[in-house]
Coordinates of C-alpha atoms and ligand atoms in Angstrom, one line a residue:
M243 CA 13.9 -1.2 -35.4
D244 CA 10.6 -1.8 -37.3
T245 CA 9.9 -5.5 -37.2
K246 CA 6.1 -5.4 -37.7
L247 CA 4.5 -7.0 -40.8
R248 CA 4.1 -4.2 -43.4
V249 CA 2.3 -3.9 -46.7
H250 CA 3.4 -1.3 -49.2
R251 CA 1.1 -0.1 -52.0
A252 CA 1.4 2.3 -54.8
P253 CA 0.2 2.5 -58.5
K254 CA 1.9 -0.1 -60.8
T255 CA 3.2 2.6 -63.0
L256 CA 4.4 6.1 -62.1
I257 CA 5.3 8.5 -64.9
T258 CA 6.9 11.8 -64.0
G259 CA 8.5 14.8 -65.7
N260 CA 7.8 18.0 -67.6
G261 CA 5.4 17.2 -70.5
C262 CA 4.8 13.5 -69.5
V263 CA 1.0 14.0 -69.8
S264 CA 1.6 13.4 -73.6
Q265 CA 2.1 9.7 -72.7
I266 CA -1.5 9.3 -71.5
G267 CA -2.9 8.0 -74.8
I268 CA -0.3 5.2 -75.0
E269 CA -0.9 4.3 -71.4
A270 CA -4.7 4.3 -71.7
K271 CA -4.4 1.9 -74.7
K272 CA -2.2 -0.5 -72.6
L273 CA -5.1 -0.6 -70.1
N274 CA -7.4 -1.6 -73.1
G275 CA -9.3 1.7 -72.9
T276 CA -11.4 2.6 -75.9
K277 CA -13.7 5.3 -74.5
A278 CA -12.2 7.6 -71.9
L279 CA -13.9 9.9 -69.4
I280 CA -11.9 12.9 -68.3
L281 CA -13.2 13.9 -65.0
T282 CA -12.3 17.4 -63.8
D283 CA -13.7 20.6 -62.2
P284 CA -14.6 24.0 -63.5
G285 CA -11.4 25.7 -62.2
V286 CA -9.1 23.3 -64.0
A287 CA -11.3 23.4 -67.1
C288 CA -10.9 27.2 -67.2
S289 CA -7.1 26.9 -67.0
G290 CA -7.3 25.4 -70.5
S291 CA -5.2 22.4 -69.8
V292 CA -7.9 19.7 -70.5
T293 CA -6.8 19.6 -74.1
D294 CA -3.3 18.5 -72.9
V295 CA -5.0 15.3 -71.8
E296 CA -7.7 15.0 -74.5
R297 CA -5.4 15.4 -77.5
P298 CA -3.0 12.5 -76.7
L299 CA -6.0 10.3 -75.9
R300 CA -7.6 11.0 -79.2
D301 CA -4.3 10.7 -81.1
A302 CA -4.0 7.2 -79.6
G303 CA -7.5 6.4 -81.1
L304 CA -9.7 6.6 -78.0
E305 CA -13.1 8.3 -77.9
V306 CA -13.1 11.0 -75.3
G307 CA -15.9 12.5 -73.1
I308 CA -15.4 15.3 -70.5
Y309 CA -17.2 15.9 -67.2
D310 CA -16.0 19.2 -65.9
K311 CA -18.5 20.0 -63.2
A312 CA -16.9 18.2 -60.3
V313 CA -17.3 20.1 -57.0
P314 CA -14.0 20.9 -55.1
E315 CA -13.9 19.4 -51.6
P316 CA -16.6 17.1 -52.9
P317 CA -19.8 16.4 -51.0
M318 CA -20.9 12.8 -51.1
S319 CA -24.1 13.7 -52.8
S320 CA -22.3 15.1 -55.8
V321 CA -21.0 11.7 -56.9
E322 CA -24.2 9.9 -57.9
E323 CA -24.8 12.2 -60.9
I324 CA -21.3 11.6 -62.2
V325 CA -21.7 7.8 -61.8
S326 CA -24.9 7.9 -64.0
F327 CA -23.1 10.1 -66.5
T328 CA -20.3 7.5 -66.7
K329 CA -22.7 4.6 -67.0
K330 CA -24.8 6.3 -69.7
G331 CA -21.7 7.2 -71.7
G332 CA -20.4 3.6 -71.8
Y333 CA -16.9 4.7 -70.7
D334 CA -14.4 2.0 -70.1
I335 CA -11.6 4.0 -68.6
V336 CA -11.6 7.0 -66.2
I337 CA -9.0 9.8 -66.1
G338 CA -9.0 11.9 -62.8
F339 CA -7.6 15.3 -63.9
G340 CA -7.3 18.0 -61.3
G341 CA -6.4 18.4 -57.6
G342 CA -7.3 16.0 -54.9
S343 CA -10.9 16.7 -55.3
A344 CA -11.2 15.6 -59.0
I345 CA -8.9 12.6 -58.5
D346 CA -10.9 11.5 -55.4
I347 CA -14.1 11.7 -57.3
A348 CA -12.6 9.8 -60.2
K349 CA -11.5 7.0 -57.8
V350 CA -14.9 6.3 -56.5
V351 CA -16.6 6.8 -59.9
A352 CA -14.3 4.2 -61.4
A353 CA -15.2 1.9 -58.5
L354 CA -19.0 2.5 -58.7
A355 CA -19.6 2.7 -62.5
P356 CA -19.7 -1.0 -63.2
N357 CA -22.3 -1.9 -60.5
N358 CA -25.2 -0.5 -58.5
D359 CA -23.4 0.0 -55.2
R360 CA -23.7 3.3 -53.3
L361 CA -20.8 5.5 -52.1
E362 CA -22.2 5.5 -48.5
D363 CA -21.5 1.7 -48.4
Y364 CA -17.8 2.2 -49.2
V365 CA -17.0 4.6 -46.4
G366 CA -14.4 3.3 -44.0
V367 CA -11.5 0.8 -44.5
D368 CA -11.7 -2.1 -47.0
Q369 CA -15.4 -1.7 -47.8
V370 CA -14.9 -1.5 -51.6
P371 CA -15.6 -5.1 -52.8
R372 CA -13.8 -5.1 -56.1
K373 CA -11.6 -3.2 -58.6
G374 CA -13.7 -1.0 -60.9
L375 CA -12.8 0.6 -64.3
P376 CA -9.2 1.3 -65.1
L377 CA -8.1 4.6 -63.7
I378 CA -5.4 7.1 -64.6
A379 CA -4.7 10.0 -62.2
V380 CA -3.1 13.2 -63.4
P381 CA -2.7 15.8 -60.6
T382 CA -2.8 19.6 -61.3
T383 CA -1.9 20.6 -57.8
A384 CA 1.1 19.7 -55.6
G385 CA -0.7 18.5 -53.7
T386 CA -2.6 15.8 -52.0
G387 CA -0.7 12.9 -53.4
S388 CA -4.1 11.4 -54.2
E389 CA -2.7 10.1 -57.5
V390 CA -0.9 7.4 -55.5
T391 CA -3.0 6.7 -52.5
A392 CA -5.8 4.2 -51.7
I393 CA -7.9 7.0 -50.2
A394 CA -10.7 9.3 -51.4
I395 CA -12.1 12.0 -49.1
F396 CA -15.7 13.3 -49.1
A397 CA -17.7 15.8 -47.1
N398 CA -20.6 14.0 -45.4
E399 CA -23.2 16.9 -45.4
K400 CA -25.5 15.1 -42.9
L401 CA -22.8 14.6 -40.3
N402 CA -20.8 17.8 -41.1
V403 CA -17.6 15.9 -41.3
K404 CA -15.0 14.7 -43.9
Q405 CA -15.0 10.9 -44.3
G406 CA -12.6 8.6 -46.1
V407 CA -13.1 5.7 -48.4
V408 CA -9.9 3.6 -48.0
S409 CA -9.3 0.6 -50.2
P410 CA -6.4 -0.8 -52.4
Y411 CA -9.0 -1.0 -55.2
L412 CA -9.0 2.8 -55.3
I413 CA -5.2 3.1 -56.2
P414 CA -5.0 4.4 -59.7
N415 CA -3.5 1.9 -62.2
I416 CA -1.2 4.7 -63.5
A417 CA -0.2 8.1 -62.1
L418 CA 1.2 10.7 -64.5
V419 CA 2.8 13.6 -62.6
D420 CA 3.6 16.4 -64.9
P421 CA 4.8 19.6 -63.0
V422 CA 3.9 21.8 -66.0
L423 CA 0.2 21.2 -65.3
T424 CA 0.6 23.0 -61.9
Y425 CA 1.9 26.2 -63.5
S426 CA -1.7 27.6 -63.7
C427 CA -2.4 26.8 -60.1
P428 CA -3.3 30.1 -58.3
A429 CA -1.1 31.2 -55.4
G430 CA -3.7 30.5 -52.7
V431 CA -4.2 26.9 -53.9
T432 CA -0.4 26.4 -54.4
A433 CA 0.1 27.5 -50.8
A434 CA -2.6 25.5 -49.2
S435 CA -2.2 22.3 -51.2
G436 CA 1.6 22.6 -50.9
M437 CA 1.3 22.8 -47.1
D438 CA -0.9 19.7 -47.2
A439 CA 1.8 17.9 -49.1
L440 CA 4.4 19.0 -46.5
I441 CA 2.1 17.9 -43.7
H442 CA 1.7 14.4 -45.3
C443 CA 5.5 14.1 -45.2
V444 CA 5.7 15.3 -41.6
E445 CA 2.9 13.2 -40.3
A446 CA 4.1 10.1 -42.2
Y447 CA 7.6 10.6 -40.7
I448 CA 6.4 10.6 -37.1
S449 CA 3.6 8.1 -37.6
V450 CA 3.7 5.0 -35.4
N451 CA 3.3 3.1 -38.7
A452 CA 6.4 4.8 -40.4
T453 CA 8.7 2.2 -42.0
M454 CA 12.2 2.1 -43.5
H455 CA 10.5 2.5 -46.9
T456 CA 8.3 5.5 -46.0
D457 CA 10.9 7.5 -43.9
P458 CA 13.3 8.3 -46.8
L459 CA 10.4 9.4 -49.0
A460 CA 8.9 11.6 -46.3
A461 CA 12.3 13.2 -45.5
E462 CA 13.0 13.9 -49.2
G463 CA 9.5 15.3 -49.6
I464 CA 10.1 17.7 -46.6
K465 CA 13.4 18.8 -48.1
L466 CA 11.9 19.4 -51.6
I467 CA 8.8 21.2 -50.4
S468 CA 10.3 23.3 -47.7
K469 CA 13.0 24.8 -50.0
S470 CA 10.6 25.4 -52.9
I471 CA 7.1 26.3 -51.6
R472 CA 7.7 30.0 -51.0
T473 CA 9.1 30.4 -54.6
A474 CA 6.2 28.3 -56.0
V475 CA 3.7 30.6 -54.3
Y476 CA 5.3 33.9 -55.0
D477 CA 6.8 33.1 -58.4
G478 CA 4.4 30.5 -59.9
A479 CA 6.3 30.5 -63.2
S480 CA 9.4 29.0 -61.5
A481 CA 10.0 25.7 -63.3
W482 CA 12.4 24.3 -60.6
A483 CA 10.0 25.2 -57.7
R484 CA 7.0 23.7 -59.5
H485 CA 9.0 20.6 -60.2
N486 CA 10.2 20.2 -56.6
M487 CA 6.7 20.7 -55.3
A488 CA 5.2 18.1 -57.7
M489 CA 7.9 15.5 -56.8
G490 CA 7.7 16.3 -53.1
S491 CA 3.9 15.9 -53.1
L492 CA 4.2 12.6 -55.0
L493 CA 6.8 11.3 -52.4
G494 CA 4.5 12.5 -49.6
G495 CA 1.6 10.6 -51.1
I496 CA 3.5 7.3 -51.2
A497 CA 4.8 7.9 -47.7
F498 CA 1.5 8.8 -46.0
G499 CA -0.5 6.4 -48.2
N500 CA 1.5 3.6 -46.4
A501 CA 2.5 5.1 -43.0
G502 CA -0.8 7.1 -42.5
V503 CA -1.3 10.6 -41.2
G504 CA -2.1 11.6 -37.7
A505 CA -3.6 14.2 -35.4
V506 CA -3.2 17.2 -37.7
H507 CA -5.5 15.6 -40.2
A508 CA -7.8 14.3 -37.4
L509 CA -8.3 17.7 -35.9
S510 CA -8.6 19.5 -39.2
Y511 CA -11.4 17.2 -40.7
P512 CA -14.1 18.7 -38.5
I513 CA -12.9 22.2 -39.4
G514 CA -13.3 21.3 -43.1
G515 CA -16.5 19.4 -42.7
T516 CA -18.3 21.9 -40.5
F517 CA -16.9 25.2 -41.6
R518 CA -16.0 24.4 -45.2
V519 CA -12.4 25.5 -44.7
P520 CA -10.3 23.9 -47.6
H521 CA -8.3 20.9 -46.6
G522 CA -4.9 22.4 -47.0
V523 CA -5.9 25.6 -45.1
A524 CA -7.4 23.6 -42.2
N525 CA -4.3 21.4 -42.0
T526 CA -1.9 24.3 -42.0
L527 CA -4.1 25.9 -39.3
M528 CA -3.7 22.9 -37.1
L529 CA 0.0 22.1 -37.8
P530 CA 2.0 24.2 -35.3
W531 CA -0.5 23.5 -32.5
V532 CA -0.5 19.8 -33.0
M533 CA 3.3 19.9 -33.4
E534 CA 3.6 21.7 -30.0
Y535 CA 1.5 18.9 -28.5
N536 CA 3.5 16.1 -30.2
M537 CA 6.9 17.7 -29.6
L538 CA 7.8 16.0 -26.3
A539 CA 7.0 12.5 -27.8
C540 CA 9.2 13.0 -30.8
L541 CA 12.1 15.4 -30.0
R542 CA 14.6 13.6 -32.2
W543 CA 12.3 13.3 -35.2
F544 CA 11.4 17.0 -35.0
R545 CA 15.1 17.8 -34.8
Q546 CA 15.7 15.7 -38.0
I547 CA 12.7 17.4 -39.7
G548 CA 14.2 20.9 -38.9
E549 CA 17.6 19.8 -40.2
V550 CA 16.1 18.5 -43.4
M551 CA 14.3 21.9 -43.7
G552 CA 17.7 23.6 -43.6
E553 CA 17.6 24.9 -40.0
D554 CA 20.9 25.2 -38.3
M555 CA 20.7 23.0 -35.2
T556 CA 24.4 23.2 -34.2
G557 CA 24.9 23.2 -30.4
L558 CA 21.2 22.9 -29.6
S559 CA 19.7 20.2 -27.3
D560 CA 17.1 18.0 -28.9
R561 CA 14.4 20.0 -27.1
E562 CA 15.7 23.3 -28.3
A563 CA 16.1 21.9 -31.9
A564 CA 12.5 20.5 -31.8
A565 CA 11.1 23.8 -30.7
K566 CA 13.0 25.5 -33.5
T567 CA 11.4 23.2 -36.0
V568 CA 7.9 24.2 -34.7
T569 CA 8.8 27.9 -35.0
A570 CA 10.1 27.3 -38.6
M571 CA 6.7 25.8 -39.5
R572 CA 4.8 28.8 -38.0
Q573 CA 7.1 31.1 -39.9
L574 CA 6.4 29.2 -43.1
A575 CA 2.6 29.4 -42.6
D576 CA 2.9 33.1 -41.9
D577 CA 5.1 33.7 -45.0
L578 CA 2.4 32.0 -47.1
N579 CA -0.3 34.1 -45.5
L580 CA -2.2 31.1 -44.2
P581 CA -4.4 31.4 -41.0
Q582 CA -3.1 30.1 -37.7
Y583 CA -6.1 30.8 -35.3
L584 CA -9.7 29.6 -35.3
S585 CA -10.7 33.2 -35.2
D586 CA -8.8 33.8 -38.5
V587 CA -11.3 31.5 -40.2
N588 CA -14.4 32.8 -38.3
I589 CA -14.8 29.8 -36.0
P590 CA -16.1 30.8 -32.6
E591 CA -14.9 29.3 -29.3
S592 CA -18.4 28.0 -28.8
A593 CA -17.8 25.4 -31.6
I594 CA -14.9 23.8 -29.8
D595 CA -16.9 21.1 -28.0
D596 CA -18.4 19.9 -31.2
L597 CA -15.1 20.0 -33.1
A598 CA -13.5 17.9 -30.3
D599 CA -16.3 15.3 -30.4
S600 CA -16.0 15.0 -34.2
A601 CA -12.1 14.8 -34.0
M602 CA -12.3 12.0 -31.5
G603 CA -14.2 10.0 -34.0
Q604 CA -11.2 10.1 -36.4
T605 CA -9.7 7.0 -34.7
R606 CA -8.1 5.7 -37.9
L607 CA -5.9 8.8 -37.9
L608 CA -5.5 9.3 -34.1
D609 CA -4.2 5.8 -33.8
N610 CA -1.2 6.7 -36.1
N611 CA -0.2 9.7 -33.9
P612 CA 2.9 9.3 -31.8
R613 CA 1.4 10.9 -28.7
K614 CA -2.0 9.7 -27.7
L615 CA -4.8 12.3 -27.3
T616 CA -7.7 12.3 -24.8
R617 CA -10.8 14.4 -25.5
E618 CA -9.5 16.9 -23.0
D619 CA -6.2 17.2 -24.9
V620 CA -8.1 17.9 -28.1
V621 CA -10.2 20.6 -26.4
Q622 CA -7.1 22.2 -25.0
I623 CA -5.4 22.2 -28.4
Y624 CA -8.4 24.0 -30.0
R625 CA -8.5 26.4 -27.0
N626 CA -4.9 27.3 -27.4
M627 CA -5.5 28.4 -31.0
A628 CA -9.0 29.9 -30.5
V629 CA -8.3 33.6 -30.7
R630 CA -5.5 35.5 -32.4
P631 CA -3.8 37.7 -29.8
G632 CA -5.1 41.3 -30.1
S633 CA -8.3 40.3 -31.9
R634 CA -11.8 40.1 -30.3
P635 CA -13.3 36.7 -29.6
L636 CA -16.1 35.7 -32.0
S637 CA -19.5 35.1 -30.5
Ligands
NAD1 N1 -7.1 11.1 -51.6 C1 -6.1 11.5 -50.8 O1 -5.2 10.8 -50.6 C2 -6.2 12.9 -50.3 C3 -5.2 13.5 -49.6 C4 -5.3 14.8 -49.1 C5 -6.4 15.5 -49.5 N2 -7.4 15.0 -50.2 C6 -8.6 15.7 -50.6 O2 -8.3 16.5 -51.7 C7 -9.1 17.7 -51.8 C8 -8.2 18.9 -51.9 O3 -7.5 18.8 -53.1 P1 -6.5 20.0 -53.6 O4 -5.8 20.6 -52.4 O5 -5.6 19.4 -54.6 O6 -7.4 21.1 -54.2 P2 -8.7 20.9 -55.1 O7 -8.7 19.8 -56.0 O8 -9.9 21.1 -54.2 O9 -8.6 22.2 -56.0 C9 -8.7 23.5 -55.4 C10 -9.1 24.6 -56.5 O10 -8.0 24.8 -57.3 C11 -8.3 24.7 -58.7 N3 -7.2 24.1 -59.4 C12 -6.6 22.9 -59.2 N4 -5.5 22.8 -60.0 C13 -5.5 23.9 -60.8 C14 -4.6 24.4 -61.8 N5 -3.5 23.7 -62.2 N6 -4.9 25.6 -62.4 C15 -6.0 26.3 -62.0 N7 -6.8 25.9 -61.0 C16 -6.6 24.8 -60.4 C17 -9.6 23.8 -58.7 O11 -10.4 24.0 -59.8 C18 -10.2 24.1 -57.4 O12 -11.1 25.2 -57.6 C19 -9.9 17.7 -50.5 O13 -11.2 17.3 -50.7 C20 -9.1 16.8 -49.6 O14 -9.9 16.2 -48.6 C21 -7.3 13.7 -50.7
FE2_2 FE1 -4.0 15.9 -46.5

């Protein structure tokens, strides 16, 4: 029984469904917006969907500017220029349009534009002093769930690590989740960001901060994503698969935004920060190895996760069922052609000590994990996954 004091946060308004992006002008008006900045990145801009956001804003009478040079997996240093652009343009509402990268940038740009603070001062938990400009998030991946979370993640180039800005002031006022916007998402991004969404659900479900409010969302997210992700990747035009992925990602965002994520994310951040492996790829790489480590601490939860994924657990002990769930996750990563060994992404064994030091610094995430990790445990996990059997170790 969960009897701890809990706080649950999410955007005030969630709008979902095919074509719902057409509502953005009406919603921006309700937030008293007169001049909107659409913040996106070159990949999304090339997909041609920026007009789907721009047109309804203009139709509602807003002036609109576009910044489409946001850098995916954003480095901290990339933010300053966008904040100046926003200040100079006199924008009074920000639209984060893209994957987690564009939305995360939009969150901190909205917070920084009305003042002279620096992003570096906001790193950590509750360091943002006040709400910034109104913010609407419109995801084009399924996804990070960033449209509903209080988190923005940046690569700290000096420390070679990913760092989080965590504050309720970053939660978008409105999230518009339109599955149609993900149709143009390339297969590789669909696979990696879709696995990130699944991992949010799994880590939220087993988090020590899971609650009766987050568990049903996480479980439904696992169900939706596990039954749809293969189709979304290999038949990107499938409307039902794209819809399930977008909704699963949204549910995962609300679940992990409140319950937190754990050791998969903690051990993947140094891989992303140091070796520039995209967030979803790095998380998928870590998932089965961290699940193997966590398994004995959460046999029944893993059994339940496997059941929700559609695995037949009849007649199996909890231990056998939990192991079957880990195998199902490995199979999924394999089917999606995502790497599972450090050597697959050109990380040499000699990097393991530094990776472990960096991962141990992710205390905010490690504290959520159901089984505690010492530095030796972390080193052992990285060693277990160092070299793909049959391949040569990297020097
Ligand atoms: N704030 C949070 O709660 C949170 C949670 C998880 C991850 N993140 C962060 O989010 C980032 C990753 O986000 P992501 O996985 O959504 O990918 P992304 O935003 O980095 O996008 C990846 C690539 O896909 C392209 N793309 C995105 N949508 C497209 C579309 N519909 N059509 C064509 N191209 C498209 C982009 O242009 C980009 O090149 C990382 O920086 C990660 O750390 C944030
Ligand atoms: Fe994530």
